[in-house]
């Protein structure tokens, strides 16, 4: 059930390769039935926008998590492995960032960097990496004293090698699980950024920005939000269920 | 124990300090000049220079930072550039509203998630389990700014049960708290359920079962207590998210809270006000973390903490 | 502990039902009109308030020497008579029957104090720049005073619309919600930060006491929620900031009184005249031809605007209609672009003639307009790169001149001298708002003359010529004048809309008692 749901939603990424006109059919009509899901305020076909929006939303989700992982794993492993003062320092840094309201960071980045998809990804990644860092650090701390690590060091492996080749693979399961949830969260967070006016710039559409654009029309044209909303909810649901399933399976293996 | 307390308290200071420094840097470094926004169009360059001088904005960043910290230690958060009142009085007026909302959202989330997680864990793998998870995730996957107005339309306009927006009696709290709390409830359910399941398969629980204790008391005595512990930590972590994320809910529900004010202040580059708001929010978060750490340590001395 | 767990869901359900059964309470006293505003006023003290809602609510609490009427003409309020002794001296006689809300009579000393308070640099009033032409305020008698200017400056008269506060009013409020007492039709009863401002009727008002017992200004930030609150009956009146598509819906579905009235707020596209392509007037005219303003107003604004010819709207006394209008003509636009030396490299193909960036704020409606314009310009071969920013960053950019095109609106236009601020070559920021760096010596001369003379007819002719020049030269591409949209319950009577969204007519408005 879970795998099926997620497959169904990754499919839309494939279909935009056929040129379903994202092209702004500027009839300026809302909602007609000749367009399968209607049109938006500027006469653009909603179905096409949802399909293209899938690309953007999923891209944002995946890249954000990828970047977050990169930073988080890096910082977390250094912190966990090195220990001592370095650890203390880095953990303070993480504490500071976590105590900091994310919106302020997002606004600050948007103000400095300006609009743009890549800036959105950077902003979201910078808010979210701390979770991964903590996770990695925790695991490394507990694994650090295990035999196989001692063995590796005795053999003269450099610390980076130890981390990458020996410690990290043990982290893959929990990281993967968190990452799945992370993608879902990033997609929704992008919507929140759109609410603040800091999401993807027009005329690019992501599901989040479509929801934001359409929410003022909730009473006159609910289809503007319903369809992207359903797409978003289903995808996030699927991602979360996949994560849950992974967790169940992988946890069982560890036990 | 005492030593641990002191240790943790000592760690608080650099964290808060770091937050303050960060917010100071950020707000001063992003483009946009509050003097321009305040004086608008007709002021001359001389006027602007004058205002900058009065506000102390033309001094080098380091000097401004120093006076900021010194004033802070004296308890003076400065004056809002626009409202011309002390930041402390403004923040004091708005903070309770956010706190009220966040607390109620938290309670709502707990109340919803606890029984559901227990159900799901007990009947693990069954349809109840699956549907509970799926339904709970709905709250997490629908953005607040969509969920909120939808809830308003259904519960306030069509059913007429609740008011639309604004702060007032307990009925005004229901919709915003639910909107804010549902997302957290989903996360809580998942975590609680996992923890419960994990605990249930621990050795000492198996032993208890083997000893002949009823399933129910096994659950109650062991599983739940451990679950509660992890709950405490998660709750404190998420609370920070609630405080910061209340912004959207506050805007939609016309809730006169700190979240919305922070964003407005940022938009207008009202430096002292932004600093004050962020300070309060971060302080709450840090303090809460501190308290939960203590509780955790106190309740379960088995867990060792530290390097 | 275990048993108590079951209390949780039970307790919650209980609370829910209690809440559901309790009647949704009406949170304002009877006889009070509830108006919705989209943001809480930052400052009510008329010496310092610059935010729109602060000014509008302030105008109900305070009186000023002159006041703009619904036709945008200045009328006497506190000033019984205004005479020009010479071209730089204004002699004013005050009414004698005005008292502040605390019972004190309003005299010339209060007026003098108010203006000096603004001029005092220690008070850092944002309005100080506006009073730069003012040299001194002289009190002649208890109800007579003179304003001495440095030089003749006819637009100065607009500065006589600042609210008057009593002598010795505190510079800054010492408590939240504390403002100096005013003399206006309403008094400040309560100010709940971020939530609402409650005004109550002034029973001793020198005009007649308002029919309304009071007014509650509720802050409802989200436009959709405002509509929902209106539908629920919690709001009696709201002006503007409504999604244009909701306006017909409100009329149809709720039976609200909806009206769109002529306004003075001017929406335009600002052009950077230092840009190598945009400095050519043919390119600018092509832009004007290429944008279908009619269509934008009809579809996106849903009729809540009027296609504009220039900065000054027909409501303005100096409005000149006989200027170049630029009807929608994409063929002509293409022709001009060809003539200007920017041919379309591939005919009707996807390659553009050139690319320009278009900066806008990140408000939905503005972005939508930008996207529509982008589409229209694409049809004539110009590619637009839309960049949306949050306000402060946007503002900072356009002041620096770091833009190609941007769109913004001018609010509260009263005196045609605003053209000086916008187009005189000396008005480049930070000295003024000539962000596009427009420089036209002929226009400069006209605008300088316009503010130096006080002869009304001469001024009118000067500004007529100025408007003609601006319409031909197009440093701005004019888009439209926003209409003032008022949505109210039918129980609200006697509310007269003012062109810039003022709420002053609340002093004459009344709430009819409904027949259920």
mmCIF file of N, CA and C in Angstrom, chain A residues 41-148:
data_model
loop_
_atom_site.group_PDB
_atom_site.id
_atom_site.type_symbol
_atom_site.label_atom_id
_atom_site.label_comp_id
_atom_site.label_asym_id
_atom_site.label_seq_id
_atom_site.Cartn_x
_atom_site.Cartn_y
_atom_site.Cartn_z
ATOM 1 N N UNK A 41 -6.257 32.238 -11.953
ATOM 2 C CA UNK A 41 -6.676 33.611 -12.137
ATOM 3 C C UNK A 41 -6.144 34.201 -13.445
ATOM 4 N N UNK A 42 -5.000 33.736 -13.894
ATOM 5 C CA UNK A 42 -4.457 34.293 -15.132
ATOM 6 C C UNK A 42 -4.750 33.393 -16.313
ATOM 7 N N UNK A 43 -5.676 32.481 -16.148
ATOM 8 C CA UNK A 43 -6.067 31.651 -17.274
ATOM 9 C C UNK A 43 -5.119 30.502 -17.545
ATOM 10 N N UNK A 44 -4.254 30.195 -16.608
ATOM 11 C CA UNK A 44 -3.322 29.106 -16.863
ATOM 12 C C UNK A 44 -3.938 27.784 -16.430
ATOM 13 N N UNK A 45 -3.623 26.762 -17.162
ATOM 14 C CA UNK A 45 -4.202 25.461 -16.889
ATOM 15 C C UNK A 45 -3.648 24.895 -15.588
ATOM 16 N N UNK A 46 -4.528 24.509 -14.719
ATOM 17 C CA UNK A 46 -4.083 24.063 -13.408
ATOM 18 C C UNK A 46 -3.418 22.709 -13.455
ATOM 19 N N UNK A 47 -3.918 21.831 -14.270
ATOM 20 C CA UNK A 47 -3.327 20.499 -14.349
ATOM 21 C C UNK A 47 -1.859 20.591 -14.737
ATOM 22 N N UNK A 48 -1.572 21.377 -15.768
ATOM 23 C CA UNK A 48 -0.168 21.519 -16.180
ATOM 24 C C UNK A 48 0.661 22.128 -15.071
ATOM 25 N N UNK A 49 0.083 23.106 -14.400
ATOM 26 C CA UNK A 49 0.837 23.755 -13.333
ATOM 27 C C UNK A 49 1.104 22.780 -12.208
ATOM 28 N N UNK A 50 0.156 21.899 -11.964
ATOM 29 C CA UNK A 50 0.388 20.912 -10.907
ATOM 30 C C UNK A 50 1.500 19.967 -11.311
ATOM 31 N N UNK A 51 1.498 19.578 -12.571
ATOM 32 C CA UNK A 51 2.536 18.650 -13.025
ATOM 33 C C UNK A 51 3.903 19.304 -12.968
ATOM 34 N N UNK A 52 3.990 20.518 -13.476
ATOM 35 C CA UNK A 52 5.274 21.215 -13.398
ATOM 36 C C UNK A 52 5.608 21.537 -11.960
ATOM 37 N N UNK A 53 4.565 21.814 -11.213
ATOM 38 C CA UNK A 53 4.778 22.114 -9.806
ATOM 39 C C UNK A 53 5.348 20.923 -9.071
ATOM 40 N N UNK A 54 4.993 19.736 -9.533
ATOM 41 C CA UNK A 54 5.545 18.537 -8.906
ATOM 42 C C UNK A 54 7.060 18.556 -9.000
ATOM 43 N N UNK A 55 7.517 18.885 -10.191
ATOM 44 C CA UNK A 55 8.966 18.973 -10.371
ATOM 45 C C UNK A 55 9.591 19.915 -9.364
ATOM 46 N N UNK A 56 9.016 21.102 -9.280
ATOM 47 C CA UNK A 56 9.598 22.121 -8.412
ATOM 48 C C UNK A 56 9.528 21.688 -6.966
ATOM 49 N N UNK A 57 8.355 21.277 -6.542
ATOM 50 C CA UNK A 57 8.196 20.910 -5.127
ATOM 51 C C UNK A 57 9.121 19.774 -4.754
ATOM 52 N N UNK A 58 9.146 18.751 -5.602
ATOM 53 C CA UNK A 58 9.993 17.600 -5.271
ATOM 54 C C UNK A 58 11.463 17.983 -5.344
ATOM 55 N N UNK A 59 11.779 18.835 -6.304
ATOM 56 C CA UNK A 59 13.168 19.304 -6.410
ATOM 57 C C UNK A 59 13.566 20.041 -5.151
ATOM 58 N N UNK A 60 12.696 20.937 -4.720
ATOM 59 C CA UNK A 60 12.975 21.686 -3.499
ATOM 60 C C UNK A 60 13.141 20.735 -2.335
ATOM 61 N N UNK A 61 12.207 19.805 -2.212
ATOM 62 C CA UNK A 61 12.276 18.857 -1.100
ATOM 63 C C UNK A 61 13.573 18.085 -1.099
ATOM 64 N N UNK A 62 13.880 17.492 -2.243
ATOM 65 C CA UNK A 62 15.068 16.651 -2.310
ATOM 66 C C UNK A 62 16.353 17.455 -2.116
ATOM 67 N N UNK A 63 16.466 18.568 -2.807
ATOM 68 C CA UNK A 63 17.714 19.341 -2.688
ATOM 69 C C UNK A 63 17.917 19.888 -1.297
ATOM 70 N N UNK A 64 16.820 20.350 -0.700
ATOM 71 C CA UNK A 64 16.936 20.870 0.658
ATOM 72 C C UNK A 64 17.500 19.799 1.578
ATOM 73 N N UNK A 65 16.925 18.615 1.481
ATOM 74 C CA UNK A 65 17.385 17.544 2.358
ATOM 75 C C UNK A 65 18.819 17.159 2.031
ATOM 76 N N UNK A 66 19.126 17.111 0.738
ATOM 77 C CA UNK A 66 20.494 16.755 0.360
ATOM 78 C C UNK A 66 21.484 17.735 0.975
ATOM 79 N N UNK A 67 21.173 19.015 0.819
ATOM 80 C CA UNK A 67 22.069 20.030 1.361
ATOM 81 C C UNK A 67 22.135 19.950 2.880
ATOM 82 N N UNK A 68 20.964 19.783 3.489
ATOM 83 C CA UNK A 68 20.917 19.665 4.947
ATOM 84 C C UNK A 68 21.757 18.488 5.420
ATOM 85 N N UNK A 69 21.623 17.389 4.706
ATOM 86 C CA UNK A 69 22.376 16.196 5.084
ATOM 87 C C UNK A 69 23.870 16.464 5.000
ATOM 88 N N UNK A 70 24.256 17.081 3.908
ATOM 89 C CA UNK A 70 25.662 17.383 3.703
ATOM 90 C C UNK A 70 26.222 18.157 4.884
ATOM 91 N N UNK A 71 25.541 19.235 5.209
ATOM 92 C CA UNK A 71 26.016 20.072 6.307
ATOM 93 C C UNK A 71 25.889 19.331 7.629
ATOM 94 N N UNK A 72 24.717 18.739 7.814
ATOM 95 C CA UNK A 72 24.442 18.103 9.104
ATOM 96 C C UNK A 72 25.370 16.940 9.393
ATOM 97 N N UNK A 73 25.533 16.087 8.415
ATOM 98 C CA UNK A 73 26.423 14.938 8.641
ATOM 99 C C UNK A 73 27.838 15.420 8.881
ATOM 100 N N UNK A 74 28.248 16.395 8.077
ATOM 101 C CA UNK A 74 29.597 16.926 8.252
ATOM 102 C C UNK A 74 29.830 17.444 9.658
ATOM 103 N N UNK A 75 28.965 18.362 10.054
ATOM 104 C CA UNK A 75 29.139 18.959 11.379
ATOM 105 C C UNK A 75 28.976 17.926 12.476
ATOM 106 N N UNK A 76 27.948 17.099 12.327
ATOM 107 C CA UNK A 76 27.680 16.100 13.368
ATOM 108 C C UNK A 76 28.817 15.114 13.539
ATOM 109 N N UNK A 77 29.379 14.666 12.446
ATOM 110 C CA UNK A 77 30.445 13.674 12.580
ATOM 111 C C UNK A 77 31.705 14.296 13.152
ATOM 112 N N UNK A 78 32.003 15.487 12.740
ATOM 113 C CA UNK A 78 33.179 16.149 13.320
ATOM 114 C C UNK A 78 32.980 16.314 14.819
ATOM 115 N N UNK A 79 31.790 16.804 15.134
ATOM 116 C CA UNK A 79 31.500 17.047 16.530
ATOM 117 C C UNK A 79 31.560 15.756 17.351
ATOM 118 N N UNK A 80 30.936 14.716 16.830
ATOM 119 C CA UNK A 80 30.892 13.465 17.587
ATOM 120 C C UNK A 80 32.244 12.791 17.676
ATOM 121 N N UNK A 81 32.942 12.823 16.593
ATOM 122 C CA UNK A 81 34.218 12.121 16.556
ATOM 123 C C UNK A 81 35.285 12.847 17.357
ATOM 124 N N UNK A 82 35.379 14.139 17.119
ATOM 125 C CA UNK A 82 36.446 14.896 17.765
ATOM 126 C C UNK A 82 36.210 15.020 19.260
ATOM 127 N N UNK A 83 34.989 15.241 19.632
ATOM 128 C CA UNK A 83 34.697 15.357 21.055
ATOM 129 C C UNK A 83 35.323 16.585 21.678
ATOM 130 N N UNK A 84 35.253 16.633 22.976
ATOM 131 C CA UNK A 84 35.949 17.688 23.705
ATOM 132 C C UNK A 84 35.470 19.082 23.361
ATOM 133 N N UNK A 85 36.416 19.958 23.196
ATOM 134 C CA UNK A 85 36.079 21.366 23.012
ATOM 135 C C UNK A 85 35.353 21.607 21.694
ATOM 136 N N UNK A 86 35.839 20.943 20.665
ATOM 137 C CA UNK A 86 35.202 21.102 19.356
ATOM 138 C C UNK A 86 33.731 20.732 19.442
ATOM 139 N N UNK A 87 33.501 19.623 20.106
ATOM 140 C CA UNK A 87 32.132 19.163 20.262
ATOM 141 C C UNK A 87 31.303 20.203 20.996
ATOM 142 N N UNK A 88 31.864 20.698 22.094
ATOM 143 C CA UNK A 88 31.144 21.679 22.898
ATOM 144 C C UNK A 88 30.781 22.886 22.051
ATOM 145 N N UNK A 89 31.753 23.354 21.312
ATOM 146 C CA UNK A 89 31.546 24.541 20.486
ATOM 147 C C UNK A 89 30.455 24.308 19.449
ATOM 148 N N UNK A 90 30.608 23.202 18.749
ATOM 149 C CA UNK A 90 29.648 22.949 17.677
ATOM 150 C C UNK A 90 28.243 22.736 18.225
ATOM 151 N N UNK A 91 28.176 22.089 19.376
ATOM 152 C CA UNK A 91 26.852 21.879 19.951
ATOM 153 C C UNK A 91 26.221 23.195 20.366
ATOM 154 N N UNK A 92 27.035 24.120 20.850
ATOM 155 C CA UNK A 92 26.491 25.441 21.180
ATOM 156 C C UNK A 92 25.950 26.074 19.916
ATOM 157 N N UNK A 93 26.720 25.955 18.859
ATOM 158 C CA UNK A 93 26.289 26.541 17.589
ATOM 159 C C UNK A 93 24.927 25.988 17.188
ATOM 160 N N UNK A 94 24.827 24.672 17.322
ATOM 161 C CA UNK A 94 23.557 24.044 16.953
ATOM 162 C C UNK A 94 22.439 24.521 17.866
ATOM 163 N N UNK A 95 22.731 24.599 19.159
ATOM 164 C CA UNK A 95 21.721 25.100 20.090
ATOM 165 C C UNK A 95 21.257 26.484 19.695
ATOM 166 N N UNK A 96 22.212 27.334 19.368
ATOM 167 C CA UNK A 96 21.870 28.700 18.983
ATOM 168 C C UNK A 96 20.955 28.702 17.774
ATOM 169 N N UNK A 97 21.340 27.936 16.786
ATOM 170 C CA UNK A 97 20.517 27.913 15.582
ATOM 171 C C UNK A 97 19.138 27.361 15.847
ATOM 172 N N UNK A 98 19.057 26.394 16.745
ATOM 173 C CA UNK A 98 17.742 25.807 16.996
ATOM 174 C C UNK A 98 16.856 26.751 17.782
ATOM 175 N N UNK A 99 17.490 27.569 18.622
ATOM 176 C CA UNK A 99 16.683 28.499 19.408
ATOM 177 C C UNK A 99 16.220 29.672 18.557
ATOM 178 N N UNK A 100 16.832 29.821 17.428
ATOM 179 C CA UNK A 100 16.576 30.981 16.598
ATOM 180 C C UNK A 100 15.320 30.765 15.763
ATOM 181 N N UNK A 101 14.410 31.711 15.750
ATOM 182 C CA UNK A 101 13.208 31.500 14.944
ATOM 183 C C UNK A 101 13.582 31.388 13.469
ATOM 184 N N UNK A 102 13.154 30.308 12.867
ATOM 185 C CA UNK A 102 13.542 30.032 11.492
ATOM 186 C C UNK A 102 13.105 31.093 10.513
ATOM 187 N N UNK A 103 11.974 31.724 10.816
ATOM 188 C CA UNK A 103 11.448 32.698 9.862
ATOM 189 C C UNK A 103 12.418 33.843 9.673
ATOM 190 N N UNK A 104 13.023 34.241 10.767
ATOM 191 C CA UNK A 104 13.935 35.363 10.674
ATOM 192 C C UNK A 104 15.077 35.017 9.739
ATOM 193 N N UNK A 105 15.593 33.797 9.895
ATOM 194 C CA UNK A 105 16.651 33.358 8.996
ATOM 195 C C UNK A 105 16.171 33.388 7.555
ATOM 196 N N UNK A 106 14.964 32.880 7.368
ATOM 197 C CA UNK A 106 14.445 32.822 6.000
ATOM 198 C C UNK A 106 14.309 34.215 5.416
ATOM 199 N N UNK A 107 13.773 35.121 6.189
ATOM 200 C CA UNK A 107 13.600 36.482 5.685
ATOM 201 C C UNK A 107 14.951 37.116 5.431
ATOM 202 N N UNK A 108 15.869 36.884 6.355
ATOM 203 C CA UNK A 108 17.199 37.474 6.177
ATOM 204 C C UNK A 108 17.822 36.976 4.882
ATOM 205 N N UNK A 109 17.753 35.672 4.653
ATOM 206 C CA UNK A 109 18.351 35.145 3.426
ATOM 207 C C UNK A 109 17.669 35.703 2.200
ATOM 208 N N UNK A 110 16.340 35.731 2.277
ATOM 209 C CA UNK A 110 15.631 36.222 1.108
ATOM 210 C C UNK A 110 15.997 37.664 0.839
ATOM 211 N N UNK A 111 16.137 38.442 1.892
ATOM 212 C CA UNK A 111 16.444 39.844 1.700
ATOM 213 C C UNK A 111 17.837 40.015 1.115
ATOM 214 N N UNK A 112 18.765 39.206 1.585
ATOM 215 C CA UNK A 112 20.130 39.360 1.112
ATOM 216 C C UNK A 112 20.300 38.751 -0.280
ATOM 217 N N UNK A 113 19.777 37.556 -0.449
ATOM 218 C CA UNK A 113 20.029 36.847 -1.703
ATOM 219 C C UNK A 113 19.048 37.220 -2.798
ATOM 220 N N UNK A 114 17.896 37.691 -2.407
ATOM 221 C CA UNK A 114 16.914 37.987 -3.429
ATOM 222 C C UNK A 114 16.112 36.761 -3.787
ATOM 223 N N UNK A 115 15.222 36.911 -4.741
ATOM 224 C CA UNK A 115 14.339 35.800 -5.093
ATOM 225 C C UNK A 115 15.090 34.724 -5.865
ATOM 226 N N UNK A 116 14.498 33.577 -5.933
ATOM 227 C CA UNK A 116 15.136 32.531 -6.726
ATOM 228 C C UNK A 116 14.994 31.178 -6.064
ATOM 229 N N UNK A 117 14.856 30.178 -6.882
ATOM 230 C CA UNK A 117 14.630 28.821 -6.401
ATOM 231 C C UNK A 117 15.803 28.340 -5.555
ATOM 232 N N UNK A 118 17.000 28.594 -6.035
ATOM 233 C CA UNK A 118 18.156 28.100 -5.297
ATOM 234 C C UNK A 118 18.257 28.763 -3.931
ATOM 235 N N UNK A 119 17.846 30.012 -3.850
ATOM 236 C CA UNK A 119 17.912 30.682 -2.559
ATOM 237 C C UNK A 119 16.922 30.082 -1.585
ATOM 238 N N UNK A 120 15.770 29.701 -2.119
ATOM 239 C CA UNK A 120 14.784 29.044 -1.263
ATOM 240 C C UNK A 120 15.366 27.771 -0.686
ATOM 241 N N UNK A 121 16.025 27.001 -1.558
ATOM 242 C CA UNK A 121 16.606 25.733 -1.104
ATOM 243 C C UNK A 121 17.656 25.985 -0.039
ATOM 244 N N UNK A 122 18.517 26.967 -0.286
ATOM 245 C CA UNK A 122 19.559 27.259 0.697
ATOM 246 C C UNK A 122 18.950 27.659 2.033
ATOM 247 N N UNK A 123 17.973 28.541 1.965
ATOM 248 C CA UNK A 123 17.353 29.017 3.205
ATOM 249 C C UNK A 123 16.747 27.857 3.989
ATOM 250 N N UNK A 124 15.981 27.019 3.302
ATOM 251 C CA UNK A 124 15.358 25.892 3.985
ATOM 252 C C UNK A 124 16.402 24.929 4.541
ATOM 253 N N UNK A 125 17.449 24.698 3.758
ATOM 254 C CA UNK A 125 18.482 23.763 4.210
ATOM 255 C C UNK A 125 19.165 24.287 5.464
ATOM 256 N N UNK A 126 19.425 25.589 5.468
ATOM 257 C CA UNK A 126 20.122 26.161 6.608
ATOM 258 C C UNK A 126 19.277 26.125 7.872
ATOM 259 N N UNK A 127 17.968 26.081 7.701
ATOM 260 C CA UNK A 127 17.131 25.977 8.892
ATOM 261 C C UNK A 127 17.089 24.545 9.389
ATOM 262 N N UNK A 128 17.174 23.609 8.466
ATOM 263 C CA UNK A 128 16.884 22.229 8.841
ATOM 264 C C UNK A 128 18.052 21.310 9.167
ATOM 265 N N UNK A 129 19.281 21.746 8.943
ATOM 266 C CA UNK A 129 20.363 20.766 9.063
ATOM 267 C C UNK A 129 20.651 20.338 10.480
ATOM 268 N N UNK A 130 20.236 21.142 11.440
ATOM 269 C CA UNK A 130 20.604 20.834 12.820
ATOM 270 C C UNK A 130 20.087 19.480 13.284
ATOM 271 N N UNK A 131 18.927 19.077 12.808
ATOM 272 C CA UNK A 131 18.396 17.786 13.230
ATOM 273 C C UNK A 131 19.320 16.647 12.860
ATOM 274 N N UNK A 132 19.792 16.699 11.619
ATOM 275 C CA UNK A 132 20.687 15.631 11.168
ATOM 276 C C UNK A 132 21.984 15.664 11.942
ATOM 277 N N UNK A 133 22.459 16.857 12.215
ATOM 278 C CA UNK A 133 23.727 16.964 12.943
ATOM 279 C C UNK A 133 23.600 16.302 14.306
ATOM 280 N N UNK A 134 22.507 16.597 14.966
ATOM 281 C CA UNK A 134 22.326 16.014 16.294
ATOM 282 C C UNK A 134 22.265 14.498 16.241
ATOM 283 N N UNK A 135 21.531 14.029 15.277
ATOM 284 C CA UNK A 135 21.370 12.589 15.112
ATOM 285 C C UNK A 135 22.714 11.930 14.887
ATOM 286 N N UNK A 136 23.461 12.476 13.946
ATOM 287 C CA UNK A 136 24.756 11.896 13.602
ATOM 288 C C UNK A 136 25.687 11.931 14.806
ATOM 289 N N UNK A 137 25.706 13.046 15.457
ATOM 290 C CA UNK A 137 26.585 13.191 16.615
ATOM 291 C C UNK A 137 26.254 12.155 17.671
ATOM 292 N N UNK A 138 24.960 12.023 17.951
ATOM 293 C CA UNK A 138 24.538 11.056 18.965
ATOM 294 C C UNK A 138 25.019 9.650 18.636
ATOM 295 N N UNK A 139 24.773 9.262 17.400
ATOM 296 C CA UNK A 139 25.151 7.916 16.991
ATOM 297 C C UNK A 139 26.649 7.724 17.036
ATOM 298 N N UNK A 140 27.363 8.708 16.546
ATOM 299 C CA UNK A 140 28.817 8.563 16.524
ATOM 300 C C UNK A 140 29.373 8.486 17.932
ATOM 301 N N UNK A 141 28.800 9.285 18.806
ATOM 302 C CA UNK A 141 29.250 9.239 20.189
ATOM 303 C C UNK A 141 29.133 7.832 20.759
ATOM 304 N N UNK A 142 28.018 7.186 20.431
ATOM 305 C CA UNK A 142 27.839 5.859 21.021
ATOM 306 C C UNK A 142 28.643 4.811 20.284
ATOM 307 N N UNK A 143 28.908 5.039 19.033
ATOM 308 C CA UNK A 143 29.645 4.029 18.270
ATOM 309 C C UNK A 143 31.151 4.168 18.404
ATOM 310 N N UNK A 144 31.537 5.331 18.871
ATOM 311 C CA UNK A 144 32.956 5.667 18.822
ATOM 312 C C UNK A 144 33.817 4.695 19.607
ATOM 313 N N UNK A 145 33.260 4.191 20.684
ATOM 314 C CA UNK A 145 34.066 3.346 21.548
ATOM 315 C C UNK A 145 33.944 1.866 21.214
ATOM 316 N N UNK A 146 33.284 1.593 20.095
ATOM 317 C CA UNK A 146 33.111 0.178 19.769
ATOM 318 C C UNK A 146 34.409 -0.411 19.243
ATOM 319 N N UNK A 147 34.420 -1.704 19.289
ATOM 320 C CA UNK A 147 35.655 -2.424 18.935
ATOM 321 C C UNK A 147 36.117 -2.122 17.523
ATOM 322 N N UNK A 148 35.202 -2.176 16.612
ATOM 323 C CA UNK A 148 35.658 -2.072 15.220
ATOM 324 C C UNK A 148 36.290 -0.717 14.922
#
